[in-house]
Amino acid sequence: MSPRNNQVAAGLREAGLATLLLDLLTPDEEGDRRNVFDVALLASRLSEAADWTRTHPKLKALPIGYFGASTGAAAALIATAEHRNVAAVVSRGGRPDLAGGALRAVRAPTLLIVGGADTPVIALNRSAFAELSCEKDLVVVPGATHLFEEPGALDQVVIHAKRWFRRFL
């Protein structure tokens, strides 16, 4: 339901990439704030969605890339570490630090995008970046805050995500 995630998905589709945009929690689960930080639960839901794509003839041959925002980024990294069928990962304003020890097991090329005005999250992303042993990049979007609400900030996210996914998918 996030307008930002919908904007990113639209940009990826415009670039010719298939997208499956989903909420990882049910409406009832969203009511309990602890579930938002249950990255293991979120990762399992993401893996289930990826497995689902493999049951559909038009989707099963497509490479899988995960795009995660906030705690969804940690979920994407955990799911990637646990299942080797992911070709690339992009995190927007994410909390990859919450993936913990799974970071060292990620093999898919990973792009971390963080807002330049989101100082605490920049530090968390730099720390997580150091733990990753895959092909990786860290992009800081100047002047952007955590939600990338500033004019043009989310457009920069889309540009970087498209570049990454085109390269690795």
Coordinates of N, CA and C in Angstrom, one line a residue:
M1 N 0.8 -1.2 0.0 CA 0.0 0.0 0.0 C 0.9 1.3 0.0
S2 N 2.1 1.1 0.2 CA 3.0 2.3 0.3 C 3.1 3.0 -1.1
P3 N 2.8 4.3 -1.1 CA 2.9 5.1 -2.4 C 4.4 5.1 -2.9
R4 N 5.3 5.1 -2.0 CA 6.7 5.1 -2.4 C 7.1 3.8 -3.1
N5 N 6.7 2.7 -2.5 CA 7.0 1.4 -3.1 C 6.2 1.2 -4.4
N6 N 5.0 1.7 -4.5 CA 4.3 1.7 -5.8 C 5.0 2.5 -6.8
Q7 N 5.6 3.7 -6.4 CA 6.3 4.5 -7.4 C 7.6 3.8 -7.9
V8 N 8.3 3.1 -7.0 CA 9.5 2.4 -7.4 C 9.1 1.2 -8.3
A9 N 8.0 0.5 -7.9 CA 7.6 -0.7 -8.8 C 7.2 -0.2 -10.2
A10 N 6.5 1.0 -10.3 CA 6.1 1.5 -11.6 C 7.4 1.9 -12.4
G11 N 8.4 2.4 -11.7 CA 9.6 2.7 -12.4 C 10.3 1.5 -12.9
L12 N 10.3 0.5 -12.2 CA 10.9 -0.8 -12.6 C 10.2 -1.4 -13.7
R13 N 8.8 -1.4 -13.7 CA 8.0 -1.9 -14.8 C 8.3 -1.1 -16.1
E14 N 8.4 0.2 -16.0 CA 8.7 1.1 -17.1 C 10.0 0.7 -17.7
A15 N 10.9 0.1 -16.9 CA 12.2 -0.3 -17.4 C 12.2 -1.7 -18.0
G16 N 11.0 -2.3 -18.0 CA 10.8 -3.7 -18.6 C 11.0 -4.8 -17.6
L17 N 11.0 -4.5 -16.3 CA 11.2 -5.5 -15.3 C 9.8 -5.9 -14.7
A18 N 9.6 -7.2 -14.6 CA 8.4 -7.7 -14.0 C 8.4 -7.4 -12.5
T19 N 7.3 -7.0 -11.9 CA 7.3 -6.7 -10.5 C 6.2 -7.5 -9.8
L20 N 6.4 -7.9 -8.6 CA 5.4 -8.4 -7.7 C 5.5 -7.6 -6.4
L21 N 4.5 -6.8 -6.2 CA 4.5 -5.9 -5.0 C 3.6 -6.4 -4.0
L22 N 4.1 -6.7 -2.8 CA 3.2 -7.2 -1.8 C 3.6 -6.7 -0.4
D23 N 2.5 -6.7 0.4 CA 2.8 -6.4 1.8 C 3.1 -7.8 2.5
L24 N 4.1 -7.8 3.4 CA 4.6 -9.0 4.0 C 3.8 -9.3 5.3
L25 N 3.0 -8.4 5.7 CA 2.1 -8.7 6.9 C 0.6 -8.5 6.5
T26 N -0.2 -9.3 7.1 CA -1.6 -9.2 6.9 C -2.1 -7.9 7.7
P27 N -3.3 -7.4 7.3 CA -3.8 -6.2 8.1 C -3.8 -6.4 9.6
D28 N -4.2 -7.6 10.0 CA -4.3 -7.9 11.5 C -2.9 -7.9 12.1
E29 N -1.9 -8.5 11.4 CA -0.5 -8.5 11.9 C 0.1 -7.1 11.9
E30 N -0.3 -6.2 11.0 CA 0.3 -4.9 11.0 C -0.1 -4.1 12.3
G31 N -1.2 -4.5 12.9 CA -1.6 -3.8 14.1 C -0.7 -4.0 15.3
D32 N 0.1 -5.1 15.3 CA 1.1 -5.3 16.3 C 2.5 -4.9 15.8
R33 N 3.0 -3.8 16.3 CA 4.2 -3.1 15.8 C 5.4 -4.1 15.9
R34 N 5.4 -5.0 16.8 CA 6.5 -6.0 16.9 C 6.7 -6.8 15.7
N35 N 5.6 -7.0 14.9 CA 5.7 -7.8 13.7 C 6.5 -7.1 12.6
V36 N 6.5 -5.8 12.6 CA 7.2 -5.0 11.7 C 8.7 -5.3 11.8
F37 N 9.2 -5.6 13.0 CA 10.6 -5.9 13.3 C 10.9 -7.4 13.4
D38 N 9.9 -8.2 13.1 CA 10.1 -9.7 13.0 C 10.6 -10.0 11.6
V39 N 11.9 -9.7 11.4 CA 12.5 -9.9 10.1 C 12.5 -11.4 9.6
A40 N 12.6 -12.3 10.6 CA 12.5 -13.7 10.2 C 11.2 -14.0 9.6
L41 N 10.1 -13.5 10.2 CA 8.7 -13.7 9.6 C 8.6 -13.0 8.3
L42 N 9.1 -11.8 8.1 CA 9.1 -11.1 6.9 C 9.9 -11.8 5.8
A43 N 11.0 -12.4 6.2 CA 11.9 -13.1 5.2 C 11.2 -14.4 4.7
S44 N 10.5 -15.1 5.7 CA 9.8 -16.3 5.3 C 8.6 -16.0 4.3
R45 N 8.0 -14.8 4.5 CA 6.9 -14.4 3.6 C 7.5 -14.1 2.2
L46 N 8.6 -13.4 2.2 CA 9.3 -13.1 0.9 C 9.7 -14.4 0.2
S47 N 10.3 -15.3 0.9 CA 10.7 -16.6 0.3 C 9.5 -17.3 -0.3
E48 N 8.4 -17.3 0.4 CA 7.2 -18.0 0.0 C 6.7 -17.3 -1.3
A49 N 6.8 -16.0 -1.4 CA 6.3 -15.3 -2.6 C 7.3 -15.7 -3.8
A50 N 8.6 -15.8 -3.5 CA 9.5 -16.2 -4.6 C 9.2 -17.6 -5.0
D51 N 9.0 -18.5 -4.1 CA 8.6 -19.9 -4.4 C 7.3 -19.9 -5.3
W52 N 6.4 -19.1 -4.9 CA 5.1 -19.0 -5.7 C 5.4 -18.7 -7.1
T53 N 6.3 -17.8 -7.4 CA 6.6 -17.4 -8.8 C 7.1 -18.6 -9.6
R54 N 7.8 -19.5 -8.9 CA 8.3 -20.7 -9.6 C 7.3 -21.7 -10.0
T55 N 6.0 -21.5 -9.6 CA 4.9 -22.4 -9.9 C 4.1 -21.9 -11.1
H56 N 4.5 -20.7 -11.6 CA 3.7 -20.1 -12.7 C 4.6 -20.1 -14.0
P57 N 4.1 -20.7 -15.1 CA 4.9 -20.9 -16.3 C 5.5 -19.6 -16.8
K58 N 4.8 -18.5 -16.8 CA 5.3 -17.2 -17.3 C 6.3 -16.5 -16.4
L59 N 6.4 -17.0 -15.2 CA 7.4 -16.4 -14.2 C 8.6 -17.2 -13.8
K60 N 8.4 -18.5 -14.0 CA 9.4 -19.4 -13.4 C 10.8 -19.3 -13.9
A61 N 10.9 -18.8 -15.2 CA 12.3 -18.7 -15.8 C 12.9 -17.3 -15.5
L62 N 12.1 -16.4 -14.9 CA 12.7 -15.1 -14.7 C 13.6 -15.0 -13.5
P63 N 14.7 -14.3 -13.6 CA 15.6 -14.2 -12.4 C 14.8 -13.4 -11.3
I64 N 15.2 -13.6 -10.1 CA 14.5 -13.0 -9.0 C 15.4 -11.9 -8.4
G65 N 14.9 -10.7 -8.2 CA 15.5 -9.6 -7.5 C 14.6 -9.2 -6.4
Y66 N 15.2 -8.9 -5.3 CA 14.4 -8.4 -4.1 C 14.7 -6.9 -4.0
F67 N 13.6 -6.1 -3.7 CA 13.7 -4.7 -3.4 C 13.1 -4.5 -2.0
G68 N 13.8 -4.1 -1.0 CA 13.2 -4.0 0.3 C 13.5 -2.6 0.9
A69 N 12.5 -2.1 1.6 CA 12.6 -0.8 2.3 C 12.5 -1.0 3.8
S70 N 13.2 -0.2 4.5 CA 13.2 -0.3 6.0 C 13.5 -1.7 6.5
T71 N 12.6 -2.3 7.3 CA 12.9 -3.6 7.8 C 12.8 -4.7 6.7
G72 N 12.0 -4.3 5.6 CA 11.9 -5.2 4.5 C 13.3 -5.5 3.8
A73 N 14.2 -4.6 4.0 CA 15.6 -4.8 3.4 C 16.3 -5.9 4.2
A74 N 16.1 -5.9 5.5 CA 16.7 -7.0 6.3 C 16.1 -8.3 5.9
A75 N 14.8 -8.3 5.7 CA 14.1 -9.5 5.3 C 14.6 -10.0 4.0
A76 N 14.8 -9.1 3.0 CA 15.3 -9.5 1.7 C 16.7 -10.1 1.8
L77 N 17.5 -9.6 2.7 CA 18.8 -10.1 2.8 C 18.8 -11.5 3.5
I78 N 18.0 -11.6 4.5 CA 17.9 -12.9 5.2 C 17.3 -14.0 4.2
A79 N 16.3 -13.6 3.4 CA 15.7 -14.6 2.4 C 16.8 -14.9 1.4
T80 N 17.6 -14.0 1.0 CA 18.6 -14.2 0.0 C 19.7 -15.1 0.6
A81 N 20.1 -14.9 1.8 CA 21.1 -15.8 2.4 C 20.6 -17.2 2.5
E82 N 19.3 -17.4 2.8 CA 18.7 -18.7 3.0 C 18.4 -19.5 1.7
H83 N 18.1 -18.7 0.7 CA 17.7 -19.3 -0.6 C 18.6 -18.7 -1.7
R84 N 19.3 -19.6 -2.4 CA 20.3 -19.1 -3.3 C 19.7 -18.8 -4.7
N85 N 18.4 -18.7 -4.8 CA 17.8 -18.4 -6.1 C 17.6 -16.9 -6.4
V86 N 18.2 -16.0 -5.6 CA 18.0 -14.6 -5.8 C 19.2 -14.0 -6.5
A87 N 19.0 -13.3 -7.6 CA 20.0 -12.8 -8.5 C 20.6 -11.4 -8.0
A88 N 19.7 -10.6 -7.3 CA 20.2 -9.3 -6.9 C 19.2 -8.7 -5.8
V89 N 19.8 -7.8 -5.0 CA 19.0 -7.2 -3.9 C 19.3 -5.7 -4.0
V90 N 18.2 -4.9 -3.7 CA 18.3 -3.5 -3.6 C 17.6 -3.1 -2.3
S91 N 18.2 -2.3 -1.5 CA 17.6 -1.8 -0.2 C 17.5 -0.3 -0.3
R92 N 16.3 0.2 0.0 CA 16.0 1.7 0.1 C 15.7 2.1 1.5
G93 N 16.6 2.9 2.0 CA 16.4 3.4 3.4 C 16.3 2.3 4.3
G94 N 17.0 1.2 4.0 CA 16.8 0.0 4.8 C 17.5 -0.1 6.1
R95 N 17.2 -1.2 6.7 CA 17.9 -1.6 8.0 C 18.6 -2.9 7.8
P96 N 19.6 -3.0 6.9 CA 20.3 -4.2 6.6 C 21.0 -4.8 7.9
D97 N 21.3 -3.9 8.8 CA 21.9 -4.3 10.0 C 21.1 -5.4 10.8
L98 N 19.7 -5.3 10.6 CA 18.8 -6.2 11.3 C 18.9 -7.7 10.7
A99 N 19.6 -7.8 9.6 CA 19.9 -9.2 9.0 C 20.9 -9.9 9.8
G100 N 21.7 -9.2 10.6 CA 22.7 -9.9 11.5 C 23.7 -10.7 10.8
G101 N 23.9 -11.9 11.3 CA 24.8 -12.9 10.7 C 24.5 -13.3 9.3
A102 N 23.3 -13.2 8.9 CA 22.9 -13.5 7.5 C 23.6 -12.7 6.5
L103 N 24.1 -11.5 6.8 CA 24.8 -10.7 5.9 C 26.0 -11.4 5.3
R104 N 26.7 -12.1 6.1 CA 27.9 -12.8 5.6 C 27.6 -13.9 4.6
A105 N 26.4 -14.4 4.6 CA 26.0 -15.5 3.7 C 25.3 -15.0 2.4
V106 N 25.1 -13.7 2.3 CA 24.5 -13.2 1.1 C 25.5 -13.3 -0.1
R107 N 25.1 -13.9 -1.2 CA 26.0 -14.0 -2.3 C 25.5 -13.2 -3.5
A108 N 24.2 -12.8 -3.5 CA 23.6 -12.0 -4.6 C 24.2 -10.6 -4.5
P109 N 24.5 -10.0 -5.6 CA 24.9 -8.6 -5.6 C 23.9 -7.7 -4.9
T110 N 24.4 -6.8 -4.0 CA 23.5 -6.1 -3.2 C 23.8 -4.6 -3.2
L111 N 22.8 -3.8 -3.5 CA 22.9 -2.3 -3.5 C 22.1 -1.7 -2.3
L112 N 22.8 -1.0 -1.5 CA 22.2 -0.3 -0.4 C 22.1 1.2 -0.8
I113 N 20.8 1.7 -0.7 CA 20.6 3.1 -1.0 C 20.1 3.8 0.2
V114 N 20.7 4.9 0.6 CA 20.3 5.5 1.9 C 20.3 7.1 1.7
G115 N 19.4 7.7 2.4 CA 19.3 9.2 2.3 C 20.5 9.9 3.0
G116 N 21.0 10.9 2.3 CA 22.1 11.7 2.9 C 21.8 12.4 4.2
A117 N 20.5 12.7 4.4 CA 20.1 13.4 5.7 C 19.7 12.4 6.7
D118 N 19.8 11.1 6.4 CA 19.3 10.0 7.4 C 20.6 9.5 8.1
T119 N 21.2 10.3 8.9 CA 22.5 10.1 9.5 C 22.5 8.7 10.3
P120 N 21.6 8.4 11.1 CA 21.7 7.2 11.9 C 21.6 5.9 10.9
V121 N 20.8 6.0 9.9 CA 20.7 4.9 9.0 C 21.9 4.8 8.1
I122 N 22.5 5.9 7.8 CA 23.8 5.8 7.0 C 24.8 5.0 7.7
A123 N 24.9 5.2 9.0 CA 25.9 4.5 9.8 C 25.6 3.0 9.9
L124 N 24.3 2.7 10.0 CA 23.9 1.3 10.1 C 24.1 0.6 8.7
N125 N 23.9 1.3 7.6 CA 24.1 0.7 6.3 C 25.6 0.5 6.1
R126 N 26.4 1.5 6.5 CA 27.9 1.3 6.3 C 28.4 0.1 7.1
S127 N 27.9 -0.1 8.3 CA 28.3 -1.2 9.1 C 27.9 -2.5 8.4
A128 N 26.6 -2.6 7.9 CA 26.1 -3.8 7.2 C 26.9 -4.0 5.9
F129 N 27.2 -2.9 5.2 CA 28.0 -3.0 4.0 C 29.3 -3.7 4.2
A130 N 30.0 -3.4 5.3 CA 31.3 -4.0 5.7 C 31.1 -5.5 5.9
E131 N 30.0 -5.9 6.3 CA 29.8 -7.4 6.6 C 29.5 -8.2 5.3
L132 N 29.0 -7.5 4.3 CA 28.7 -8.2 3.1 C 29.9 -8.6 2.3
S133 N 30.0 -9.9 1.8 CA 31.1 -10.3 1.1 C 30.8 -10.6 -0.4
C134 N 29.6 -10.2 -0.8 CA 29.2 -10.3 -2.2 C 29.6 -9.0 -3.0
E135 N 29.3 -9.0 -4.3 CA 29.4 -7.8 -5.0 C 28.4 -6.8 -4.4
K136 N 28.9 -5.6 -4.2 CA 28.0 -4.6 -3.4 C 28.3 -3.2 -3.8
D137 N 27.4 -2.3 -3.5 CA 27.6 -0.9 -3.6 C 26.7 -0.2 -2.6
L138 N 27.1 1.0 -2.2 CA 26.4 1.8 -1.2 C 26.2 3.2 -1.9
V139 N 25.0 3.6 -2.1 CA 24.7 4.9 -2.7 C 24.0 5.8 -1.7
V140 N 24.5 7.0 -1.5 CA 23.9 8.0 -0.6 C 23.3 9.1 -1.5
V141 N 22.0 9.2 -1.3 CA 21.2 10.2 -2.1 C 21.3 11.5 -1.3
P142 N 22.0 12.5 -1.9 CA 22.2 13.8 -1.1 C 20.9 14.5 -0.8
G143 N 20.8 14.9 0.5 CA 19.7 15.6 1.0 C 18.4 14.8 1.3
A144 N 18.4 13.5 1.0 CA 17.2 12.7 1.2 C 17.1 12.3 2.7
T145 N 15.9 12.3 3.2 CA 15.6 11.8 4.5 C 15.2 10.3 4.4
H146 N 14.9 9.7 5.5 CA 14.6 8.3 5.6 C 13.5 7.8 4.6
L147 N 12.5 8.6 4.4 CA 11.4 8.2 3.5 C 11.6 8.7 2.0
F148 N 12.7 9.4 1.8 CA 12.9 9.9 0.4 C 11.8 10.7 -0.1
E149 N 11.2 11.6 0.8 CA 10.0 12.4 0.4 C 10.4 13.7 -0.3
E150 N 11.6 14.0 -0.3 CA 12.1 15.3 -0.9 C 11.9 15.2 -2.5
P151 N 11.7 16.4 -3.1 CA 11.5 16.4 -4.6 C 12.7 15.7 -5.3
G152 N 12.4 14.7 -6.1 CA 13.4 14.0 -6.9 C 14.2 12.9 -6.2
A153 N 14.0 12.8 -4.9 CA 14.8 11.8 -4.1 C 14.4 10.4 -4.5
L154 N 13.1 10.1 -4.6 CA 12.7 8.8 -5.0 C 13.0 8.5 -6.4
D155 N 13.0 9.5 -7.2 CA 13.4 9.3 -8.6 C 14.9 8.8 -8.7
Q156 N 15.7 9.3 -7.8 CA 17.1 8.8 -7.7 C 17.2 7.4 -7.3
V157 N 16.3 7.0 -6.4 CA 16.2 5.6 -6.0 C 15.9 4.7 -7.2
V158 N 14.9 5.1 -7.9 CA 14.4 4.3 -9.1 C 15.6 4.2 -10.1
I159 N 16.3 5.3 -10.4 CA 17.4 5.2 -11.3 C 18.5 4.2 -10.8
H160 N 18.8 4.3 -9.6 CA 19.9 3.4 -9.1 C 19.4 1.9 -9.0
A161 N 18.1 1.7 -8.7 CA 17.6 0.4 -8.6 C 17.5 -0.2 -10.0
K162 N 17.0 0.6 -11.0 CA 17.0 0.1 -12.4 C 18.3 -0.3 -12.9
R163 N 19.3 0.5 -12.6 CA 20.7 0.3 -13.1 C 21.2 -1.0 -12.5
W164 N 21.0 -1.3 -11.2 CA 21.4 -2.5 -10.5 C 20.7 -3.7 -11.0
F165 N 19.4 -3.6 -11.1 CA 18.7 -4.8 -11.6 C 18.9 -5.1 -13.1
R166 N 19.1 -4.1 -13.9 CA 19.4 -4.3 -15.3 C 20.8 -5.0 -15.4
R167 N 21.7 -4.6 -14.6 CA 23.0 -5.2 -14.6 C 23.0 -6.7 -14.1
F168 N 22.3 -7.0 -13.1 CA 22.4 -8.4 -12.5 C 21.2 -9.3 -12.8
L169 N 20.1 -8.7 -13.4 CA 19.0 -9.6 -13.7 C 19.0 -9.8 -15.2

